Every structure is written in structure tokens, then in C-alpha cells.
XYZ file of C-alpha atoms in Angstrom:
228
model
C 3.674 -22.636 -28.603
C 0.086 -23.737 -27.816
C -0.362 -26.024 -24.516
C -2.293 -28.927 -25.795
C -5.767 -29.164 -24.221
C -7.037 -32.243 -22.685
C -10.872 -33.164 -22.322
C -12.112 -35.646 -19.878
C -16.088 -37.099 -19.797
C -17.758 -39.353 -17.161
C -20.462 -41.501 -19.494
C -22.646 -42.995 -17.589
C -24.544 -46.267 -18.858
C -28.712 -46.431 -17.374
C -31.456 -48.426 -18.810
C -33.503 -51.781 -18.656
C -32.425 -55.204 -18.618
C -31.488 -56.755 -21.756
C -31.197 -53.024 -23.665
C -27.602 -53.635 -24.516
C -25.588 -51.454 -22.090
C -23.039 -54.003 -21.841
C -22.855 -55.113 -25.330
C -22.396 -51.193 -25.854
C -19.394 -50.577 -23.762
C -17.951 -53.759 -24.971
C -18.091 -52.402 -28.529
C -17.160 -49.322 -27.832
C -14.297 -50.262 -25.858
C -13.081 -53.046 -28.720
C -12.375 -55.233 -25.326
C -14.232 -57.619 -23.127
C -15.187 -55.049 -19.936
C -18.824 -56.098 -18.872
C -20.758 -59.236 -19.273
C -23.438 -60.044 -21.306
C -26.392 -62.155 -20.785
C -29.902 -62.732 -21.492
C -30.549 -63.526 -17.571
C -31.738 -60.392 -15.899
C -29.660 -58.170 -13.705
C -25.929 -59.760 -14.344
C -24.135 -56.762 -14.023
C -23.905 -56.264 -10.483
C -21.060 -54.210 -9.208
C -19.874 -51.240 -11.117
C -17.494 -51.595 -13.636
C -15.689 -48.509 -15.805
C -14.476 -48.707 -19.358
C -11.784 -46.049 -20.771
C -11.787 -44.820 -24.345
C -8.742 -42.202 -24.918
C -8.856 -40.596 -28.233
C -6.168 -38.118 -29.206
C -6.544 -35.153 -26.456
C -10.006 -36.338 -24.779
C -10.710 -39.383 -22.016
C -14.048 -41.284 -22.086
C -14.875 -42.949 -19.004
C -17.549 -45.484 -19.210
C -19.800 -46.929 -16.574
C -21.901 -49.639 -17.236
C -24.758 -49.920 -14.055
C -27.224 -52.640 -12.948
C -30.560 -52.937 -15.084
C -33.872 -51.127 -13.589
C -35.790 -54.048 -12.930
C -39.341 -52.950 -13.700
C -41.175 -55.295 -10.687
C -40.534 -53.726 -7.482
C -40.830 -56.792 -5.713
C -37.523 -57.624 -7.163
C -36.102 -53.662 -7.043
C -32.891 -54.468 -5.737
C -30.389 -51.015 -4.077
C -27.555 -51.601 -6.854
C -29.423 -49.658 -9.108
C -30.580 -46.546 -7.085
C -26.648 -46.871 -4.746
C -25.016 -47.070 -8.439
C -26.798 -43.447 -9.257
C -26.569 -42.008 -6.095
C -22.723 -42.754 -5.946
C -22.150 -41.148 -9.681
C -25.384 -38.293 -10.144
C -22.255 -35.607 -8.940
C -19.816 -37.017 -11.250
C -21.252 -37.943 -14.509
C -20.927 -35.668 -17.197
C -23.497 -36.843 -19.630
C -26.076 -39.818 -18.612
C -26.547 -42.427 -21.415
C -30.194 -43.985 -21.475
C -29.757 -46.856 -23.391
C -33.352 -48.705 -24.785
C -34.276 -51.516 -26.478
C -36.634 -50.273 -29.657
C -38.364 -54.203 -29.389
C -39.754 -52.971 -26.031
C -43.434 -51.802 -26.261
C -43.176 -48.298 -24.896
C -46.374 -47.791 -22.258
C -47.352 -45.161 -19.304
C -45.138 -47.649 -16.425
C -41.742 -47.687 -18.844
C -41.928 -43.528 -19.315
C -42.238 -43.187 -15.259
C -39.188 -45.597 -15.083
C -36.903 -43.705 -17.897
C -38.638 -40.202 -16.177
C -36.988 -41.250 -12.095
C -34.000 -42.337 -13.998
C -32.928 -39.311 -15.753
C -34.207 -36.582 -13.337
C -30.751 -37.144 -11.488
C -28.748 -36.364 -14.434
C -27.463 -31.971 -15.673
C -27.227 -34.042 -19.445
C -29.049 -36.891 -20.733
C -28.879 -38.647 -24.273
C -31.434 -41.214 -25.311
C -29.712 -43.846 -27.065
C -31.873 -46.428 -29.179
C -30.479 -49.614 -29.281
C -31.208 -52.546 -31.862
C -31.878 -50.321 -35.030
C -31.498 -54.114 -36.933
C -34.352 -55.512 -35.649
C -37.152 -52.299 -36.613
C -38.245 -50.399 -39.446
C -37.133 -47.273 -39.650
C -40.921 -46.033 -39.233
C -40.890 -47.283 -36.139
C -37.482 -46.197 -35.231
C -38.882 -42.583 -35.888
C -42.511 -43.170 -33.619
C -40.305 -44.481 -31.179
C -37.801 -41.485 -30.930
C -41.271 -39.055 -31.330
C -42.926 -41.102 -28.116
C -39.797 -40.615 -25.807
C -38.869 -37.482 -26.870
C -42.566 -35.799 -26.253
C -42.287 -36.489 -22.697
C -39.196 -36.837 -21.526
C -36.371 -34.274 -21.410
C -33.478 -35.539 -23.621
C -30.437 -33.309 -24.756
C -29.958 -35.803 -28.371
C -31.376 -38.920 -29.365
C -29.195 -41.776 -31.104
C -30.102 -44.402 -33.271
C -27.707 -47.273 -33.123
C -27.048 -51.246 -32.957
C -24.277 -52.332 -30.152
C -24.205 -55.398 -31.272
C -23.548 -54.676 -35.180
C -21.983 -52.159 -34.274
C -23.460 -49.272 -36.235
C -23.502 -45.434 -35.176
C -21.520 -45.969 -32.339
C -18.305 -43.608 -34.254
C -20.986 -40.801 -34.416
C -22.252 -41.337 -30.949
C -18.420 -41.167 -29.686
C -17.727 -38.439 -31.522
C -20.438 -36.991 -30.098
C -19.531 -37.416 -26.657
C -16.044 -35.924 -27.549
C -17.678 -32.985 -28.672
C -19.773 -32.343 -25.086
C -17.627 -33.389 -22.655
C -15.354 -30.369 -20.671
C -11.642 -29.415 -20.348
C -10.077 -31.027 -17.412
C -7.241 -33.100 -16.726
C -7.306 -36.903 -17.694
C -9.023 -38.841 -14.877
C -6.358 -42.214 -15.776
C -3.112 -42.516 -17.202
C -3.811 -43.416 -20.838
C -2.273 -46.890 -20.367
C -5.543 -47.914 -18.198
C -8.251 -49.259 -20.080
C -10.548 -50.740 -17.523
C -10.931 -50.181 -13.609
C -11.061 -53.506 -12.271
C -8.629 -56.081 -11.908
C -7.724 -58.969 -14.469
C -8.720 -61.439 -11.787
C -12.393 -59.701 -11.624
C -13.096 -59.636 -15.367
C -11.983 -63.188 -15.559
C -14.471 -64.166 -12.789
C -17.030 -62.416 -14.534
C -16.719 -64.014 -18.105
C -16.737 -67.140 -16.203
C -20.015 -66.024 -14.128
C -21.242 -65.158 -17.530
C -20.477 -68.567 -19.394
C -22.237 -70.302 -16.723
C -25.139 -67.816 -16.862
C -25.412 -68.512 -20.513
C -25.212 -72.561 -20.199
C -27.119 -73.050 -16.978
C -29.422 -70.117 -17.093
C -32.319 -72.565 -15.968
C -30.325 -74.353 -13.218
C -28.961 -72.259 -11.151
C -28.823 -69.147 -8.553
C -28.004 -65.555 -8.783
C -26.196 -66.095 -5.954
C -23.261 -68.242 -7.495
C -19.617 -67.182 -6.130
C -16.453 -67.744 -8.492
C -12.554 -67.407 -7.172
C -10.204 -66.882 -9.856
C -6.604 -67.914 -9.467
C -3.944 -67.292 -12.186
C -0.812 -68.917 -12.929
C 1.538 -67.696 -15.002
C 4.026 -70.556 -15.912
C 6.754 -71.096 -19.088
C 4.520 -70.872 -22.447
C 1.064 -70.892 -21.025
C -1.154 -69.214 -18.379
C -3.538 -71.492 -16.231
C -6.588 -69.822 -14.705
């Protein structure tokens, strides 16, 4: 009798603001993990996803955005990397094809990957582009930068993301799953609440307010309903 095998992948999640990283784990996931919102930076602490698929483990893990001014360069980007560069498996690059590529963005993508055995370039936003463009964009990156596979998809339609899993699946190596297979996200229920919460307010007040806001979740489970 055969011992089954199991497979387990770290998938790490890298790119700009706004390229869909979050959207992408969310979808991938079919469950709320990150936040999403058009304000820069939101994702702030890291947070990990887990796909299990018959014999093989996906752990995903979404990281702040590379802000491009280095006046505003904040450490959660370069800590986030540092803390994972000996643990992930293969390095996502997720990028928005409505960016205009120039000479500053391929220096960015360039530091970003060099810490990574395995990087994919993942184009996000297929919707919104011809496919001519799609294909110039994928030749531009490609020339000059060192990617293992390039994937065209849209998080937020959700298309290609069964091929990109699948090939993920395919890559990652034998090993012992990381989480028991009930686990589907790292952080706490209280967190992720606070976070949805920090994003609603992001998303209604985006003009008014701080980065800085602070949110305490308390939950209450009572007869028929739950108050938070």
C-alpha cells in the first residue's frame, strides 16, 4: 500500500499598491482574509491565507505595498521580506497592467525579487487591456527581469486564477502540512473583524481621516445573534 504524499508551498504575495494582492488572496481563498482598499498601504501587518487541495497545502501571504516615494518608504515592506526570503517557496509579483511600466518601476520589481530562489510574475487586471498590450507588457518585464512563469489573470473577475493554483500545486515540494487542514487563516476572528471594519471606514472616509486610526473589536455571542 502506497503512503500518500503530502506537498506543502509558502506563496508569497509582493507588488505595488493598488495591484490587487489582496483582492487575489481573497479570491483565491473564497473567504474574506485581507482588506481591500483604494487608499495606499492598508495592509499593514502580515496576514496568511491557507488553500488545502487534496494532498498539497498553499500558504498565502499577502505583504504591505512598495510605496514607490521613498519619503514615505515605510520598514513593513523590507521587515515583511526579510522575515519570509528563507521560507517562501515561490514569490508572487503581482502588477497592475494599467500601470505605465518605466526605468524607476523595473528597479523597484528588480530589489524586490532578487531575495526570492522562485519568482512568478503575475499580471493582474487582464479586463481592463487589450490583449496587445497584455503581450508588450509581459515582453517589457520579462526582457529584464528574471521570472520563472508569467500569468495573465483578473483577481477581481476572477479569471486564471484555477490555472495559476494549479500551477503552484505543481512547483511546490514534498513536506509535511505546515497547518492542520481545519485552519484557513492565521489570525484571529477578532483581527479580521477589526480589519473589515478599518477597511469600511477607509473606503467611506478615505478623505477624512488618518492612517493611524485604532479599532478594538469585542464579540458577544448571545441566544440567536452575535453582537460585535
Amino acid at each position: 500500500m502506497k503512503t500518500k504524499k503530502y506537498k506543502c508551498g509558502v506563496i508569497l504575495l509582493t507588488g505595488f499598491p493598488n495591484a490587487g494582492k489582496s483582492t487575489l488572496l481573497n479570491s483565491i481563498l473564497k473567504n474574506k482574509i485581507s482588506i481591500v482598499s483604494h487608499k495606499v498601504q492598508t495592509t499593514k501587518e502580515k496576514i496568511s491565507g491557507i488553500l488545502n487541495l487534496n494532498n498539497s497545502q498553499l500558504i498565502f501571504t499577502d505583504t504591505p505595498g512598495i510605496v514607490e516615494n521613498r519619503k514615505y518608504k515605510t520598514k513593513s515592506l523590507s521587515r515583511s521580506i526579510h522575515d519570509e526570503e528563507n521560507n517562501v517557496d515561490i514569490n508572487l509579483f503581482i502588477h497592475d497592467l494599467t500601470k505605465t511600466l518605466d526605468k524607476r518601476l523595473f528597479y523597484e520589481i528588480s530589489s524586490t525579487i532578487q531575495h526570492f530562489k522562485k519568482n512568478y510574475l503575475v499580471l493582474n487586471k487582464i479586463d481592463l487591456v487589450s490583449k496587445d498590450k497584455m503581450l508588450k507588457y509581459s515582453e517589457s518585464l520579462n526582457s529584464g527581469l528574471n521570472f520563472s512563469k508569467t500569468f495573465m489573470i483578473s483577481a477581481k473577475k476572477k479569471k486564471g486564477l484555477e490555472y495559476l493554483v494549479n500551477n503552484l500545486i505543481s512547483e511546490i515540494p514534498e513536506r509535511n502540512w505546515k497547518y492542520n487542514k481545519k485552519i484557513t487563516v492565521t489570525r484571529s476572528i477578532n483581527y479580521r473583524i477589526s480589519e473589515i471594519t478599518r477597511e469600511k471606514i477607509f473606503n467611506f472616509l478615505n478623505k477624512e481621516i488618518p492612517y493611524s486610526v485604532k479599532i478594538k473589536t469585542k464579540i458577544k455571542n448571545e441566544k440567536k445573534i452575535v453582537r460585535i
